[in-house]
């Protein structure tokens, strides 16, 4: 899948053209639980610019943009502004963790900043729009010892707690 995430048009916050990828989750997120989200992106060979701030937003129900403009939400996970996603031939990893409010059941991926606020550098393509391919999208509960409060000593018996969520 892919989306147009930028166009160097100098448009204001309201009129920056955007496309987003949006998908329902298998199960709602649990409140207070830490989740790791990751996805890979590759810049289209026709793109004139590469950007950094691709991100992931989790919501209760789908979010709709005003027309095809920037969504008025703040993503929970965003690629750092200094990590420009420039590769035309490799899949670049975007990842991060966040604490769920609870009940989030939709994931939205894209650029949540206006064109004017989006860090961009020139690329080799000639298209006015910047298009990225997205792949290998994952949302995983962070269930390490710090998250669960459980430590199992090697060689000792153990049992599983009842799951809080289904992946």
Short mmCIF file of N, CA and C in Angstrom, two decimals:
data_model
loop_
_atom_site.label_atom_id
_atom_site.label_comp_id
_atom_site.label_asym_id
_atom_site.label_seq_id
_atom_site.Cartn_x
_atom_site.Cartn_y
_atom_site.Cartn_z
N UNK A 1 0.85 -1.18 0.00
CA UNK A 1 0.00 0.00 0.00
C UNK A 1 0.89 1.23 0.00
N UNK A 2 0.31 2.36 -0.32
CA UNK A 2 1.08 3.59 -0.35
C UNK A 2 0.18 4.80 -0.21
N UNK A 3 0.82 5.98 -0.05
CA UNK A 3 0.06 7.21 0.13
C UNK A 3 0.89 8.42 -0.26
N UNK A 4 0.20 9.46 -0.73
CA UNK A 4 0.81 10.77 -0.95
C UNK A 4 0.89 11.45 0.41
N UNK A 5 2.11 11.87 0.81
CA UNK A 5 2.30 12.40 2.15
C UNK A 5 2.83 13.84 2.17
N UNK A 6 3.11 14.40 0.99
CA UNK A 6 3.71 15.74 0.95
C UNK A 6 3.66 16.28 -0.48
N UNK A 7 3.56 17.58 -0.60
CA UNK A 7 3.72 18.27 -1.88
C UNK A 7 4.28 19.64 -1.57
N UNK A 8 5.40 20.00 -2.16
CA UNK A 8 6.00 21.29 -1.84
C UNK A 8 5.23 22.39 -2.57
N UNK A 9 4.11 22.75 -1.96
CA UNK A 9 3.23 23.75 -2.56
C UNK A 9 3.18 25.03 -1.76
N UNK A 10 3.71 25.00 -0.53
CA UNK A 10 3.64 26.18 0.32
C UNK A 10 2.26 26.39 0.90
N UNK A 11 1.40 25.35 0.80
CA UNK A 11 0.04 25.48 1.32
C UNK A 11 0.04 25.63 2.84
N UNK A 12 -1.03 26.20 3.33
CA UNK A 12 -1.18 26.37 4.77
C UNK A 12 -1.59 25.05 5.42
N UNK A 13 -1.78 25.08 6.75
CA UNK A 13 -2.10 23.87 7.49
C UNK A 13 -3.38 23.19 6.99
N UNK A 14 -4.33 23.96 6.58
CA UNK A 14 -5.63 23.39 6.20
C UNK A 14 -5.60 22.79 4.80
N UNK A 15 -4.83 23.38 3.89
CA UNK A 15 -4.90 22.98 2.49
C UNK A 15 -3.75 22.11 1.98
N UNK A 16 -3.00 21.46 2.84
CA UNK A 16 -1.94 20.57 2.42
C UNK A 16 -2.56 19.21 2.06
N UNK A 17 -2.44 18.81 0.79
CA UNK A 17 -3.06 17.56 0.33
C UNK A 17 -2.40 16.36 1.00
N UNK A 18 -3.23 15.41 1.47
CA UNK A 18 -2.74 14.21 2.13
C UNK A 18 -3.58 13.00 1.77
N UNK A 19 -2.91 11.84 1.81
CA UNK A 19 -3.59 10.54 1.80
C UNK A 19 -3.08 9.79 3.03
N UNK A 20 -3.96 8.99 3.62
CA UNK A 20 -3.61 8.21 4.81
C UNK A 20 -3.99 6.76 4.61
N UNK A 21 -3.26 5.88 5.27
CA UNK A 21 -3.63 4.47 5.34
C UNK A 21 -4.32 4.27 6.67
N UNK A 22 -5.51 3.67 6.66
CA UNK A 22 -6.28 3.49 7.89
C UNK A 22 -6.82 2.07 7.92
N UNK A 23 -6.67 1.40 9.07
CA UNK A 23 -7.09 0.01 9.19
C UNK A 23 -7.61 -0.26 10.60
N UNK A 24 -8.68 -1.06 10.72
CA UNK A 24 -9.13 -1.45 12.06
C UNK A 24 -8.17 -2.48 12.67
N UNK A 25 -7.99 -2.40 13.97
CA UNK A 25 -7.16 -3.38 14.69
C UNK A 25 -7.99 -4.64 14.96
N UNK A 26 -7.31 -5.74 15.19
CA UNK A 26 -7.98 -7.01 15.48
C UNK A 26 -8.75 -6.92 16.80
N UNK A 27 -8.16 -6.21 17.77
CA UNK A 27 -8.80 -6.02 19.08
C UNK A 27 -8.43 -4.63 19.59
N UNK A 28 -9.31 -4.00 20.38
CA UNK A 28 -8.98 -2.69 20.96
C UNK A 28 -7.75 -2.78 21.88
N UNK A 29 -7.01 -1.69 21.97
CA UNK A 29 -5.84 -1.65 22.85
C UNK A 29 -6.28 -1.54 24.30
N UNK A 30 -5.47 -2.10 25.18
CA UNK A 30 -5.76 -2.11 26.61
C UNK A 30 -5.22 -0.85 27.29
N UNK A 31 -6.00 -0.23 28.19
CA UNK A 31 -5.53 0.99 28.85
C UNK A 31 -4.29 0.75 29.70
N UNK A 32 -3.34 1.69 29.61
CA UNK A 32 -2.14 1.63 30.43
C UNK A 32 -1.07 0.67 29.95
N UNK A 33 -1.34 -0.08 28.90
CA UNK A 33 -0.38 -1.05 28.38
C UNK A 33 0.51 -0.37 27.35
N UNK A 34 1.80 -0.70 27.36
CA UNK A 34 2.74 -0.16 26.39
C UNK A 34 2.67 -0.99 25.10
N UNK A 35 2.63 -0.29 23.96
CA UNK A 35 2.60 -0.95 22.66
C UNK A 35 3.74 -0.43 21.80
N UNK A 36 4.32 -1.33 21.03
CA UNK A 36 5.36 -0.98 20.06
C UNK A 36 4.74 -1.07 18.69
N UNK A 37 4.84 0.01 17.92
CA UNK A 37 4.36 0.02 16.54
C UNK A 37 5.57 0.18 15.63
N UNK A 38 5.58 -0.57 14.55
CA UNK A 38 6.66 -0.45 13.57
C UNK A 38 6.08 -0.65 12.18
N UNK A 39 6.71 0.01 11.23
CA UNK A 39 6.37 -0.19 9.83
C UNK A 39 7.57 0.20 8.99
N UNK A 40 7.59 -0.26 7.77
CA UNK A 40 8.68 0.05 6.85
C UNK A 40 8.13 0.85 5.69
N UNK A 41 8.95 1.79 5.21
CA UNK A 41 8.55 2.63 4.09
C UNK A 41 9.66 2.66 3.05
N UNK A 42 9.26 2.94 1.81
CA UNK A 42 10.20 3.13 0.72
C UNK A 42 9.69 4.27 -0.14
N UNK A 43 10.56 5.20 -0.47
CA UNK A 43 10.20 6.38 -1.25
C UNK A 43 10.00 5.99 -2.71
N UNK A 44 8.93 6.49 -3.31
CA UNK A 44 8.67 6.24 -4.73
C UNK A 44 9.77 6.88 -5.58
N UNK A 45 10.14 6.20 -6.64
CA UNK A 45 11.18 6.72 -7.54
C UNK A 45 10.72 7.98 -8.30
N UNK A 46 9.42 8.27 -8.27
CA UNK A 46 8.91 9.47 -8.96
C UNK A 46 8.84 10.69 -8.04
N UNK A 47 9.12 10.52 -6.75
CA UNK A 47 9.00 11.61 -5.78
C UNK A 47 10.11 12.65 -5.94
N UNK A 48 9.75 13.92 -5.90
CA UNK A 48 10.73 15.01 -5.98
C UNK A 48 11.35 15.34 -4.62
N UNK A 49 10.68 14.90 -3.54
CA UNK A 49 11.16 15.21 -2.20
C UNK A 49 11.05 13.99 -1.30
N UNK A 50 11.96 13.92 -0.31
CA UNK A 50 11.90 12.93 0.75
C UNK A 50 11.61 13.68 2.04
N UNK A 51 10.83 13.05 2.94
CA UNK A 51 10.48 13.70 4.20
C UNK A 51 10.85 12.80 5.37
N UNK A 52 10.65 13.31 6.57
CA UNK A 52 10.94 12.55 7.78
C UNK A 52 9.69 12.16 8.58
N UNK A 53 8.75 13.09 8.85
CA UNK A 53 7.78 12.85 9.91
C UNK A 53 6.59 11.95 9.58
N UNK A 54 6.86 10.74 9.11
CA UNK A 54 5.77 9.77 8.96
C UNK A 54 5.46 9.20 10.33
N UNK A 55 4.18 9.00 10.61
CA UNK A 55 3.82 8.55 11.95
C UNK A 55 2.59 7.67 11.97
N UNK A 56 2.25 7.25 13.19
CA UNK A 56 1.12 6.35 13.44
C UNK A 56 0.21 6.97 14.49
N UNK A 57 -1.08 7.01 14.18
CA UNK A 57 -2.06 7.52 15.13
C UNK A 57 -3.08 6.42 15.43
N UNK A 58 -3.37 6.22 16.71
CA UNK A 58 -4.35 5.24 17.16
C UNK A 58 -5.57 5.99 17.68
N UNK A 59 -6.76 5.55 17.26
CA UNK A 59 -7.99 6.24 17.65
C UNK A 59 -9.09 5.24 17.95
N UNK A 60 -10.11 5.72 18.63
CA UNK A 60 -11.32 4.94 18.84
C UNK A 60 -12.25 5.31 17.69
N UNK A 61 -12.38 4.42 16.74
CA UNK A 61 -13.13 4.70 15.53
C UNK A 61 -12.25 5.41 14.52
N UNK A 62 -12.67 5.41 13.26
CA UNK A 62 -11.88 6.06 12.21
C UNK A 62 -11.89 7.58 12.35
N UNK A 63 -10.82 8.20 11.87
CA UNK A 63 -10.75 9.66 11.81
C UNK A 63 -10.83 10.07 10.35
N UNK A 64 -11.55 11.14 10.10
CA UNK A 64 -11.75 11.61 8.73
C UNK A 64 -11.14 12.99 8.57
N UNK A 65 -10.35 13.17 7.51
CA UNK A 65 -9.77 14.49 7.28
C UNK A 65 -10.81 15.45 6.74
N UNK A 66 -10.59 16.75 6.92
CA UNK A 66 -11.45 17.74 6.28
C UNK A 66 -11.10 17.79 4.79
N UNK A 67 -11.83 17.07 3.95
CA UNK A 67 -11.45 16.92 2.54
C UNK A 67 -10.30 15.94 2.47
N UNK A 68 -9.27 16.26 1.68
CA UNK A 68 -8.07 15.41 1.62
C UNK A 68 -6.89 16.21 2.13
N UNK A 69 -7.05 16.74 3.34
CA UNK A 69 -6.04 17.59 3.94
C UNK A 69 -5.46 16.93 5.19
N UNK A 70 -4.62 17.65 5.91
CA UNK A 70 -3.97 17.13 7.10
C UNK A 70 -5.01 16.77 8.16
N UNK A 71 -4.88 15.58 8.73
CA UNK A 71 -5.77 15.18 9.82
C UNK A 71 -5.48 16.02 11.06
N UNK A 72 -6.51 16.48 11.74
CA UNK A 72 -6.30 17.31 12.94
C UNK A 72 -6.10 16.47 14.19
N UNK A 73 -5.10 15.57 14.16
CA UNK A 73 -4.78 14.71 15.30
C UNK A 73 -3.27 14.70 15.49
N UNK A 74 -2.84 14.27 16.68
CA UNK A 74 -1.42 14.15 16.98
C UNK A 74 -1.08 12.65 17.04
N UNK A 75 -0.16 12.19 16.20
CA UNK A 75 0.19 10.77 16.23
C UNK A 75 0.95 10.40 17.50
N UNK A 76 0.75 9.17 17.95
CA UNK A 76 1.45 8.69 19.15
C UNK A 76 2.90 8.33 18.85
N UNK A 77 3.19 7.94 17.61
CA UNK A 77 4.54 7.56 17.20
C UNK A 77 4.88 8.31 15.92
N UNK A 78 6.05 8.98 15.90
CA UNK A 78 6.49 9.74 14.72
C UNK A 78 7.98 9.50 14.49
N UNK A 79 8.35 9.32 13.23
CA UNK A 79 9.75 9.23 12.86
C UNK A 79 10.42 10.57 13.19
N UNK A 80 11.64 10.56 13.75
CA UNK A 80 12.31 11.82 14.10
C UNK A 80 12.54 12.72 12.89
N UNK A 81 12.42 14.03 13.09
CA UNK A 81 12.59 15.01 12.00
C UNK A 81 13.98 14.95 11.38
N UNK A 82 14.97 14.47 12.13
CA UNK A 82 16.34 14.39 11.63
C UNK A 82 16.60 13.11 10.83
N UNK A 83 15.65 12.18 10.82
CA UNK A 83 15.81 10.90 10.12
C UNK A 83 15.03 10.95 8.79
N UNK A 84 15.57 11.68 7.82
CA UNK A 84 14.90 11.79 6.52
C UNK A 84 14.87 10.43 5.83
N UNK A 85 13.71 10.06 5.32
CA UNK A 85 13.48 8.74 4.72
C UNK A 85 13.72 8.84 3.21
N UNK A 86 14.97 8.64 2.80
CA UNK A 86 15.41 8.97 1.44
C UNK A 86 15.56 7.79 0.49
N UNK A 87 15.55 6.56 0.97
CA UNK A 87 15.89 5.43 0.10
C UNK A 87 14.78 5.11 -0.91
N UNK A 88 15.21 4.95 -2.16
CA UNK A 88 14.31 4.53 -3.24
C UNK A 88 14.35 3.02 -3.42
N UNK A 89 15.32 2.34 -2.81
CA UNK A 89 15.52 0.91 -3.06
C UNK A 89 15.46 0.04 -1.82
N UNK A 90 15.46 0.64 -0.64
CA UNK A 90 15.44 -0.16 0.60
C UNK A 90 14.20 0.19 1.43
N UNK A 91 13.82 -0.75 2.29
CA UNK A 91 12.72 -0.52 3.22
C UNK A 91 13.31 0.07 4.49
N UNK A 92 12.86 1.28 4.85
CA UNK A 92 13.37 1.99 6.03
C UNK A 92 12.39 1.81 7.20
N UNK A 93 12.93 1.53 8.38
CA UNK A 93 12.13 1.24 9.56
C UNK A 93 11.70 2.52 10.28
N UNK A 94 10.41 2.60 10.60
CA UNK A 94 9.87 3.63 11.47
C UNK A 94 9.27 2.88 12.66
N UNK A 95 9.65 3.25 13.88
CA UNK A 95 9.13 2.52 15.04
C UNK A 95 9.13 3.40 16.28
N UNK A 96 8.33 2.99 17.24
CA UNK A 96 8.28 3.68 18.52
C UNK A 96 7.27 3.00 19.43
N UNK A 97 7.25 3.44 20.69
CA UNK A 97 6.35 2.87 21.69
C UNK A 97 5.48 3.98 22.27
N UNK A 98 4.34 3.58 22.80
CA UNK A 98 3.44 4.53 23.46
C UNK A 98 2.57 3.76 24.45
N UNK A 99 1.97 4.48 25.37
CA UNK A 99 1.05 3.90 26.35
C UNK A 99 -0.38 4.15 25.86
N UNK A 100 -1.15 3.10 25.72
CA UNK A 100 -2.52 3.22 25.21
C UNK A 100 -3.44 3.84 26.25
N UNK A 101 -4.34 4.69 25.79
CA UNK A 101 -5.38 5.24 26.65
C UNK A 101 -6.43 4.17 26.92
N UNK A 102 -6.58 3.27 25.95
CA UNK A 102 -7.54 2.17 26.06
C UNK A 102 -8.69 2.36 25.09
N UNK A 103 -9.05 1.30 24.41
CA UNK A 103 -10.17 1.34 23.48
C UNK A 103 -9.80 1.71 22.06
N UNK A 104 -8.55 2.12 21.81
CA UNK A 104 -8.15 2.46 20.45
C UNK A 104 -8.34 1.22 19.57
N UNK A 105 -9.02 1.39 18.45
CA UNK A 105 -9.30 0.24 17.59
C UNK A 105 -9.02 0.49 16.10
N UNK A 106 -8.43 1.66 15.80
CA UNK A 106 -8.09 2.00 14.41
C UNK A 106 -6.68 2.58 14.37
N UNK A 107 -5.89 2.14 13.39
CA UNK A 107 -4.54 2.65 13.15
C UNK A 107 -4.55 3.48 11.88
N UNK A 108 -3.97 4.68 11.94
CA UNK A 108 -3.83 5.55 10.77
C UNK A 108 -2.36 5.89 10.59
N UNK A 109 -1.85 5.71 9.36
CA UNK A 109 -0.46 6.00 9.04
C UNK A 109 -0.38 7.13 8.03
N UNK A 110 0.64 8.00 8.18
CA UNK A 110 0.84 9.06 7.22
C UNK A 110 1.65 10.20 7.80
N UNK A 111 1.56 11.38 7.15
CA UNK A 111 2.22 12.60 7.61
C UNK A 111 1.15 13.51 8.21
N UNK A 112 1.29 13.83 9.48
CA UNK A 112 0.29 14.60 10.21
C UNK A 112 0.67 16.08 10.35
N UNK A 113 1.67 16.52 9.58
CA UNK A 113 2.08 17.93 9.58
C UNK A 113 1.70 18.58 8.25
N UNK A 114 1.55 19.89 8.26
CA UNK A 114 1.30 20.62 7.02
C UNK A 114 2.55 20.57 6.15
N UNK A 115 2.41 20.91 4.88
CA UNK A 115 3.57 20.96 4.00
C UNK A 115 4.60 21.95 4.53
N UNK A 116 4.14 23.11 5.00
CA UNK A 116 5.05 24.14 5.51
C UNK A 116 5.83 23.67 6.73
N UNK A 117 5.25 22.78 7.55
CA UNK A 117 5.91 22.30 8.77
C UNK A 117 6.68 21.00 8.57
N UNK A 118 6.65 20.43 7.36
CA UNK A 118 7.28 19.14 7.10
C UNK A 118 8.72 19.32 6.61
N UNK A 119 9.71 18.78 7.35
CA UNK A 119 11.10 18.82 6.87
C UNK A 119 11.21 17.96 5.60
N UNK A 120 11.80 18.52 4.54
CA UNK A 120 11.92 17.80 3.27
C UNK A 120 13.23 18.17 2.59
N UNK A 121 13.76 17.20 1.83
CA UNK A 121 14.93 17.46 0.99
C UNK A 121 14.62 16.94 -0.41
N UNK A 122 15.32 17.49 -1.39
CA UNK A 122 15.09 17.10 -2.78
C UNK A 122 15.47 15.64 -3.02
N UNK A 123 14.68 14.99 -3.88
CA UNK A 123 14.96 13.63 -4.34
C UNK A 123 15.08 13.68 -5.86
N UNK A 124 15.19 12.52 -6.50
CA UNK A 124 15.51 12.47 -7.92
C UNK A 124 14.31 12.48 -8.85
N UNK A 125 13.11 12.27 -8.35
CA UNK A 125 11.93 12.19 -9.20
C UNK A 125 11.42 13.55 -9.65
N UNK A 126 10.41 13.52 -10.50
CA UNK A 126 9.88 14.76 -11.03
C UNK A 126 8.43 15.04 -10.66
N UNK A 127 7.82 14.16 -9.86
CA UNK A 127 6.42 14.33 -9.50
C UNK A 127 6.27 15.40 -8.42
N UNK A 128 5.21 16.19 -8.49
CA UNK A 128 4.98 17.24 -7.49
C UNK A 128 4.63 16.65 -6.13
N UNK A 129 4.07 15.44 -6.10
CA UNK A 129 3.69 14.80 -4.84
C UNK A 129 4.76 13.82 -4.37
N UNK A 130 4.89 13.69 -3.05
CA UNK A 130 5.79 12.70 -2.46
C UNK A 130 4.96 11.50 -2.02
N UNK A 131 5.29 10.35 -2.58
CA UNK A 131 4.55 9.10 -2.35
C UNK A 131 5.49 8.10 -1.70
N UNK A 132 5.02 7.47 -0.62
CA UNK A 132 5.77 6.39 0.03
C UNK A 132 4.96 5.11 -0.02
N UNK A 133 5.69 4.00 -0.21
CA UNK A 133 5.11 2.66 -0.07
C UNK A 133 5.25 2.26 1.39
N UNK A 134 4.25 1.58 1.96
CA UNK A 134 4.26 1.12 3.35
C UNK A 134 4.17 -0.41 3.35
N UNK A 135 4.88 -1.04 4.28
CA UNK A 135 4.86 -2.50 4.38
C UNK A 135 5.23 -2.93 5.80
N UNK A 136 4.97 -4.19 6.12
CA UNK A 136 5.38 -4.83 7.36
C UNK A 136 4.95 -4.02 8.59
N UNK A 137 3.67 -3.69 8.66
CA UNK A 137 3.11 -2.89 9.74
C UNK A 137 2.79 -3.81 10.92
N UNK A 138 3.30 -3.45 12.10
CA UNK A 138 3.10 -4.28 13.28
C UNK A 138 2.73 -3.42 14.49
N UNK A 139 1.80 -3.94 15.29
CA UNK A 139 1.44 -3.34 16.58
C UNK A 139 1.51 -4.48 17.59
N UNK A 140 2.42 -4.36 18.54
CA UNK A 140 2.67 -5.46 19.47
C UNK A 140 2.67 -4.92 20.90
N UNK A 141 1.96 -5.60 21.78
CA UNK A 141 2.00 -5.24 23.21
C UNK A 141 3.41 -5.49 23.72
N UNK A 142 3.94 -4.54 24.46
CA UNK A 142 5.29 -4.64 25.01
C UNK A 142 5.19 -5.36 26.34
N UNK A 143 5.41 -6.65 26.30
CA UNK A 143 5.15 -7.49 27.48
C UNK A 143 6.42 -8.00 28.15
N UNK A 144 7.46 -7.19 28.18
CA UNK A 144 8.67 -7.58 28.88
C UNK A 144 8.44 -7.57 30.38
N UNK A 145 9.45 -7.94 31.14
CA UNK A 145 9.33 -7.99 32.60
C UNK A 145 8.92 -6.64 33.18
N UNK A 146 9.40 -5.55 32.57
CA UNK A 146 9.04 -4.22 33.07
C UNK A 146 7.54 -3.95 32.88
N UNK A 147 6.96 -4.48 31.81
CA UNK A 147 5.54 -4.24 31.54
C UNK A 147 4.64 -5.17 32.34
N UNK A 148 5.11 -6.40 32.57
CA UNK A 148 4.26 -7.38 33.23
C UNK A 148 4.51 -7.49 34.72
N UNK A 149 5.68 -7.07 35.18
CA UNK A 149 6.03 -7.23 36.58
C UNK A 149 6.34 -8.68 36.94
N UNK A 150 6.55 -9.52 35.94
CA UNK A 150 6.81 -10.94 36.16
C UNK A 150 8.26 -11.27 35.82
N UNK A 151 8.90 -11.99 36.70
CA UNK A 151 10.24 -12.50 36.45
C UNK A 151 10.23 -13.99 36.74
N UNK A 152 10.75 -14.77 35.80
CA UNK A 152 10.82 -16.23 35.98
C UNK A 152 12.28 -16.62 36.11
N UNK A 153 12.60 -17.24 37.22
CA UNK A 153 13.96 -17.72 37.45
C UNK A 153 14.15 -18.99 36.63
N UNK A 154 15.26 -19.06 35.90
CA UNK A 154 15.52 -20.23 35.07
C UNK A 154 15.44 -21.51 35.89
N UNK A 155 14.76 -22.50 35.34
CA UNK A 155 14.62 -23.79 36.00
C UNK A 155 13.46 -23.87 36.96
N UNK A 156 12.76 -22.78 37.23
CA UNK A 156 11.64 -22.82 38.16
C UNK A 156 10.33 -22.98 37.39
N UNK A 157 9.30 -23.53 38.04
CA UNK A 157 8.00 -23.67 37.36
C UNK A 157 7.33 -22.31 37.18
N UNK A 158 6.49 -22.19 36.14
CA UNK A 158 5.77 -20.94 35.89
C UNK A 158 4.47 -21.23 35.18
N UNK A 159 3.55 -20.27 35.25
CA UNK A 159 2.28 -20.38 34.56
C UNK A 159 1.96 -19.03 33.88
N UNK A 160 1.13 -19.09 32.86
CA UNK A 160 0.73 -17.87 32.16
C UNK A 160 -0.45 -17.22 32.87
N UNK A 161 -0.48 -15.88 32.89
CA UNK A 161 -1.65 -15.14 33.33
C UNK A 161 -2.66 -15.15 32.18
N UNK A 162 -3.91 -14.88 32.50
CA UNK A 162 -4.93 -14.74 31.47
C UNK A 162 -4.56 -13.56 30.57
N UNK A 163 -4.58 -13.73 29.24
CA UNK A 163 -4.22 -12.63 28.34
C UNK A 163 -5.15 -11.43 28.49
N UNK A 164 -4.58 -10.21 28.35
CA UNK A 164 -5.36 -8.98 28.41
C UNK A 164 -5.83 -8.56 27.03
N UNK A 165 -5.15 -9.03 25.99
CA UNK A 165 -5.51 -8.65 24.62
C UNK A 165 -5.14 -9.78 23.68
N UNK A 166 -5.75 -9.78 22.54
CA UNK A 166 -5.46 -10.79 21.52
C UNK A 166 -4.79 -10.09 20.36
N UNK A 167 -3.73 -10.63 19.87
CA UNK A 167 -2.99 -10.04 18.74
C UNK A 167 -3.36 -10.74 17.47
#
